[in-house]
Coordinates of N, CA and C in Angstrom, one line a residue:
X5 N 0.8 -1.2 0.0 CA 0.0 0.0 0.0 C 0.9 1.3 0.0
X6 N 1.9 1.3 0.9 CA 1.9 2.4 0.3 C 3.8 2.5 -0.3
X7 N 3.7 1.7 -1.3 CA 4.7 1.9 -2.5 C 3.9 3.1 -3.4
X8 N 2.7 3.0 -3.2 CA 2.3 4.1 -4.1 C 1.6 5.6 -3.4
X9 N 2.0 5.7 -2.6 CA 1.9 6.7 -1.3 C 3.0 8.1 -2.4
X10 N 2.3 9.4 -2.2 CA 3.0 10.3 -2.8 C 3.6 11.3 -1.6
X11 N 4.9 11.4 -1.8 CA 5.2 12.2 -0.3 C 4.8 13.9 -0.5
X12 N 4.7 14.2 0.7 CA 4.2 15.7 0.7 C 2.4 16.1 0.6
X13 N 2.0 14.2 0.5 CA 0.7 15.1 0.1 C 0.0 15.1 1.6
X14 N -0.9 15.3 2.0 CA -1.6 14.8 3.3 C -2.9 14.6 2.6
X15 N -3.4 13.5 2.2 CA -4.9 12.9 2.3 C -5.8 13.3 3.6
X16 N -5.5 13.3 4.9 CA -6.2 13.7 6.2 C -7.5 14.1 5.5
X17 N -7.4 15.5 5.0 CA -9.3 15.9 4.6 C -10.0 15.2 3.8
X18 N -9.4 14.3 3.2 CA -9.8 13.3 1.8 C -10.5 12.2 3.3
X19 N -9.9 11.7 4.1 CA -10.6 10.5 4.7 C -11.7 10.9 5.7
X20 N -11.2 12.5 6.2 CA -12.5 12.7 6.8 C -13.6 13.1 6.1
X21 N -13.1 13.7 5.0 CA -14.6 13.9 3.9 C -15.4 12.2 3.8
X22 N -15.0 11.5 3.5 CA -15.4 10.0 3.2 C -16.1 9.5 4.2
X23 N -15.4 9.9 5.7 CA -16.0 8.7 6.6 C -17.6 10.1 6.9
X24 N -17.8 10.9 6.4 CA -18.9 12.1 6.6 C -19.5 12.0 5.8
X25 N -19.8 10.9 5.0 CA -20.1 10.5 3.9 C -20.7 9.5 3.8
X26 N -20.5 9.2 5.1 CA -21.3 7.2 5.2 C -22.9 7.5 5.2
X27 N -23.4 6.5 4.6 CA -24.9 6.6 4.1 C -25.0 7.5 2.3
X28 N -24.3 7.8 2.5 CA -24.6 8.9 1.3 C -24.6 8.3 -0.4
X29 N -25.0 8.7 -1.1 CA -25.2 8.0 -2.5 C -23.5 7.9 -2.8
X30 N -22.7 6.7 -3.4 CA -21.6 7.2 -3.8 C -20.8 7.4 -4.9
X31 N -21.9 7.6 -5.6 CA -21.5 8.5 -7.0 C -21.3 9.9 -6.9
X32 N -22.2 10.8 -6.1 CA -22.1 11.8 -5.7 C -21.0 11.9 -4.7
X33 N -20.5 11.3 -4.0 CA -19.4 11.7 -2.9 C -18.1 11.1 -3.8
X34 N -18.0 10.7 -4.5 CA -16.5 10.0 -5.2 C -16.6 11.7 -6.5
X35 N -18.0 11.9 -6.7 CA -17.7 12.9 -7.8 C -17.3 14.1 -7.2
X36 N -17.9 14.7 -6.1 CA -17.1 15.3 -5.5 C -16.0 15.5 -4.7
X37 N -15.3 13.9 -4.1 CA -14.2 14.1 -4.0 C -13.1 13.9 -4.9
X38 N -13.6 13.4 -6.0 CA -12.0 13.3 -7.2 C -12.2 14.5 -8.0
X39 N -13.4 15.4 -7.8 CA -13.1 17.0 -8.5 C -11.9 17.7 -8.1
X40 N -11.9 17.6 -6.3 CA -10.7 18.2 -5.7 C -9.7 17.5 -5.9
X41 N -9.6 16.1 -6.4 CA -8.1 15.8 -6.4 C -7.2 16.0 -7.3
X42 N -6.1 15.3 -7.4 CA -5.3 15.2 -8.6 C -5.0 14.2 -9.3
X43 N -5.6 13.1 -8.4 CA -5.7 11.8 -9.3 C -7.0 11.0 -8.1
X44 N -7.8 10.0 -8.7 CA -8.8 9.2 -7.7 C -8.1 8.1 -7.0
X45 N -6.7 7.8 -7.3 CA -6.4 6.3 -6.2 C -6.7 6.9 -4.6
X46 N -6.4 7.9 -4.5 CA -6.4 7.8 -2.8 C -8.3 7.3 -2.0
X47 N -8.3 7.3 -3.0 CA -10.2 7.5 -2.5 C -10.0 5.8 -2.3
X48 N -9.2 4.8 -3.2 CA -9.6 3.6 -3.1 C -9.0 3.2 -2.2
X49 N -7.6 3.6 -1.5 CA -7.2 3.5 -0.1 C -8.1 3.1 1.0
X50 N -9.3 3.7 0.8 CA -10.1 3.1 2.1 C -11.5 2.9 1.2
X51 N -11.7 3.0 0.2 CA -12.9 2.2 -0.4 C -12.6 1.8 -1.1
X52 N -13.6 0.4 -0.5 CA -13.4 -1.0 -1.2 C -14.9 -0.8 -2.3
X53 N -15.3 -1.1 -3.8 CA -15.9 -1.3 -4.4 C -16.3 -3.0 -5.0
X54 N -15.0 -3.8 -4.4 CA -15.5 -4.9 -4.5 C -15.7 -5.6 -2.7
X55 N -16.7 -6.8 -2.7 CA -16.5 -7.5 -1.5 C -15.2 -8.2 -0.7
X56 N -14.6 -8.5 -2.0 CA -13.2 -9.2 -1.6 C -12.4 -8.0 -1.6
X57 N -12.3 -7.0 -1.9 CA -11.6 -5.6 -1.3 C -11.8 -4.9 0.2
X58 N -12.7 -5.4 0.8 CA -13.5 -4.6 1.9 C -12.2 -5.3 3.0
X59 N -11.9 -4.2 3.9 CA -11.0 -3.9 5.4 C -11.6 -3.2 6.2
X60 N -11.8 -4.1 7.1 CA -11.9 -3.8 8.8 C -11.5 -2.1 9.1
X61 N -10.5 -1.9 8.4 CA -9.5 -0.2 8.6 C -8.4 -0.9 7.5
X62 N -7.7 0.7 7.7 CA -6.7 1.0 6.6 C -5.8 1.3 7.4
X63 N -4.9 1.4 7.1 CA -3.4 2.1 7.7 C -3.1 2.9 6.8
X64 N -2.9 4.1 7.1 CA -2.7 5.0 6.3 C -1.1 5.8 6.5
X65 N -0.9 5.3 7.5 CA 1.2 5.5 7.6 C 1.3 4.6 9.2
X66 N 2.9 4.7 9.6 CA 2.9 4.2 10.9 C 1.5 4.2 11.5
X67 N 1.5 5.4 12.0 CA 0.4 5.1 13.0 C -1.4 6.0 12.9
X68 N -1.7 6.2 11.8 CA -3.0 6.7 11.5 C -3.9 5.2 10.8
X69 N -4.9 5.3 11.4 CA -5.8 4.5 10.6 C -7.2 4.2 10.7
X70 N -7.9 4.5 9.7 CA -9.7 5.0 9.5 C -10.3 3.7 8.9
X71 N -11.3 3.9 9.1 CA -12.1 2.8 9.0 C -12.3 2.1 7.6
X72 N -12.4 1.0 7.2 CA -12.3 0.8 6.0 C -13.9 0.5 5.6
X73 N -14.2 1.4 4.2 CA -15.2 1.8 3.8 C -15.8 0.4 2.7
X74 N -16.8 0.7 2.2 CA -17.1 0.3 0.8 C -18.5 0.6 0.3
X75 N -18.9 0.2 -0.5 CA -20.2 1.0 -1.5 C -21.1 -0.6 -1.2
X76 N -22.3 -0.5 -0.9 CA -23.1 -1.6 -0.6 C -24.0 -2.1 -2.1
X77 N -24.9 -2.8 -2.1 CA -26.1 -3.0 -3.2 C -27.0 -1.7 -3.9
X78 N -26.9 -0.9 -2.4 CA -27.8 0.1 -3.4 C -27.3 1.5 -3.8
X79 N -26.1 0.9 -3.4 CA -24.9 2.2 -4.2 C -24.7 3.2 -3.3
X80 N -24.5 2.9 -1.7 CA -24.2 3.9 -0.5 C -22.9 3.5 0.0
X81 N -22.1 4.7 0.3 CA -21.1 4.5 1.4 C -21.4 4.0 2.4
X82 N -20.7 3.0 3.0 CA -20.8 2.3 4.4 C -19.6 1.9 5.0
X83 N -19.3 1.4 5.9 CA -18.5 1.0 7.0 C -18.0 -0.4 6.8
X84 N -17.2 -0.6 6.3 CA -17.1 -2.2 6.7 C -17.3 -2.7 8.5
X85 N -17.1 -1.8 9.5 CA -17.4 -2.7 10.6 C -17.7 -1.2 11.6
X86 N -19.4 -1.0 11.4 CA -19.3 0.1 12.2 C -19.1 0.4 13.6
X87 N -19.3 -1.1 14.1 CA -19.3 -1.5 15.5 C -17.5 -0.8 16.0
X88 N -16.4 -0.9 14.8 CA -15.1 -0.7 15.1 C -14.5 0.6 15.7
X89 N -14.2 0.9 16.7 CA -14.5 1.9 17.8 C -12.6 2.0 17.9
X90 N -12.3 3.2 18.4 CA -10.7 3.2 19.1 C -10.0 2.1 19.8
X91 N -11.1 2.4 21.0 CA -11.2 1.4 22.2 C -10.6 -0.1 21.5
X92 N -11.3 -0.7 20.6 CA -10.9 -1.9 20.2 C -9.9 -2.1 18.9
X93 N -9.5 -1.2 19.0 CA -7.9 -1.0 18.5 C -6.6 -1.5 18.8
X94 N -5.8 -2.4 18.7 CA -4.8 -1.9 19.1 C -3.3 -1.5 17.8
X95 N -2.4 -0.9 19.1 CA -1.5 -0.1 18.0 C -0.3 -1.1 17.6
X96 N 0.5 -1.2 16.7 CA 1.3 -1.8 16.4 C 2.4 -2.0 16.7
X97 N 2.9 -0.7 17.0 CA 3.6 0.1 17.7 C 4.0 0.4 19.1
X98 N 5.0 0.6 20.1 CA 4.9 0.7 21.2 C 5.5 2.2 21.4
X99 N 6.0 2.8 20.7 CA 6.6 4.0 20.6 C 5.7 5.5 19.8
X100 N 4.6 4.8 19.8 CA 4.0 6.4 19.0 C 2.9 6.1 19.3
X101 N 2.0 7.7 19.0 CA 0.3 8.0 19.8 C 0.4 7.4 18.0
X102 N -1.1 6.3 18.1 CA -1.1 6.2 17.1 C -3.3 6.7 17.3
X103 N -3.6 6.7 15.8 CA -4.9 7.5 16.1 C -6.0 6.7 15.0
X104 N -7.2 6.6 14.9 CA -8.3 5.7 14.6 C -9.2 7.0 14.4
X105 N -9.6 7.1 12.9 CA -10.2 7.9 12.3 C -10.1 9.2 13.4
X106 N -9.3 9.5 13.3 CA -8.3 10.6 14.3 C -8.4 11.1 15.7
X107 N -8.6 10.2 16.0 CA -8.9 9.9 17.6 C -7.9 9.2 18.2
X108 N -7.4 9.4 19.6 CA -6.0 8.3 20.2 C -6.6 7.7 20.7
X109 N -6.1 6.1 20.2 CA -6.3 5.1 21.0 C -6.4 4.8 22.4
X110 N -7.0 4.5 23.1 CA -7.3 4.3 24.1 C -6.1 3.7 24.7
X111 N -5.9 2.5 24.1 CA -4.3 1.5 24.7 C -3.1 2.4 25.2
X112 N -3.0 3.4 23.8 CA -1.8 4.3 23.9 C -1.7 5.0 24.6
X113 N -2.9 5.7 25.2 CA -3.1 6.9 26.0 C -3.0 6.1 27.8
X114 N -3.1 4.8 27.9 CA -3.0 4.0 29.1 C -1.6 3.8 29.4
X115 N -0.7 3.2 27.9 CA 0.7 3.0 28.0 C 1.4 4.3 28.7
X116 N 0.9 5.3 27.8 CA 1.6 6.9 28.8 C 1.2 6.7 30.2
X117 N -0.1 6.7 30.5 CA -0.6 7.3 31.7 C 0.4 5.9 32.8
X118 N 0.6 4.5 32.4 CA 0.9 3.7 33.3 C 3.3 4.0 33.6
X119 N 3.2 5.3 32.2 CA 4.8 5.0 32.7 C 5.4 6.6 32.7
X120 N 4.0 7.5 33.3 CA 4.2 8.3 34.2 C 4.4 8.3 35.8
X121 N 5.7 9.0 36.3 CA 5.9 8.6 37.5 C 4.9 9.1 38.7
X122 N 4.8 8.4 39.4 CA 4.1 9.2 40.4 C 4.4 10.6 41.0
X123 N 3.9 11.1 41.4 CA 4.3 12.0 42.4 C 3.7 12.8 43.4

């Protein structure tokens, strides 16, 4: 995934436009978001159009990762697992805040708080 990642860009507003988008027709939300872009692969990063494409989440670098999308039967944005919350995250990582449709994980934020000293 991302051998084909372009440096410099930041997608960030691209995935929150998307996941603000769930329910929505997705002809209309892909046409408006590949108006603003400069090419449409980043859109397929987290939407899946086939079944056998569909992810739980994406990873979108070290430590960012949103939920992984896809287009249902009657041609809507949805969630592959809307139930998938921070909380039931975990990070891969033991060294960085990592974040879930841009929220910190809960795990990470415990690792800090348990190797803060007392005082």
């Amino acid at each position: 995934m991302h051998s084909h990642l372009r440096h410099g860009f930041d997608y960030t507003p691209l995935f929150r436009f998307l996941l603000s988008k769930v329910g929505h027709p997705w002809s209309k939300v892909f046409s408006e978001a590949n108006a603003r872009l400069d090419r449409p692969e980043p859109v397929f990063w987290m939407v899946a159009l086939h079944e056998s494409d569909k992810q739980e989440y994406v990873r979108t670098d070290e430590n960012s990762y949103y939920s992984g999308l896809w287009v249902d039967e009657a041609g809507l944005l949805q969630k592959v697992n809307p139930q998938l919350t921070p909380e039931l995250m975990d990070p891969f990582y033991d060294c960085c805040t990592h974040t879930f449709n841009g929220v910190v994980f809960a795990q990470a934020l415990h690792r800090v708080e348990n190797l803060t000293p007392e005082g």
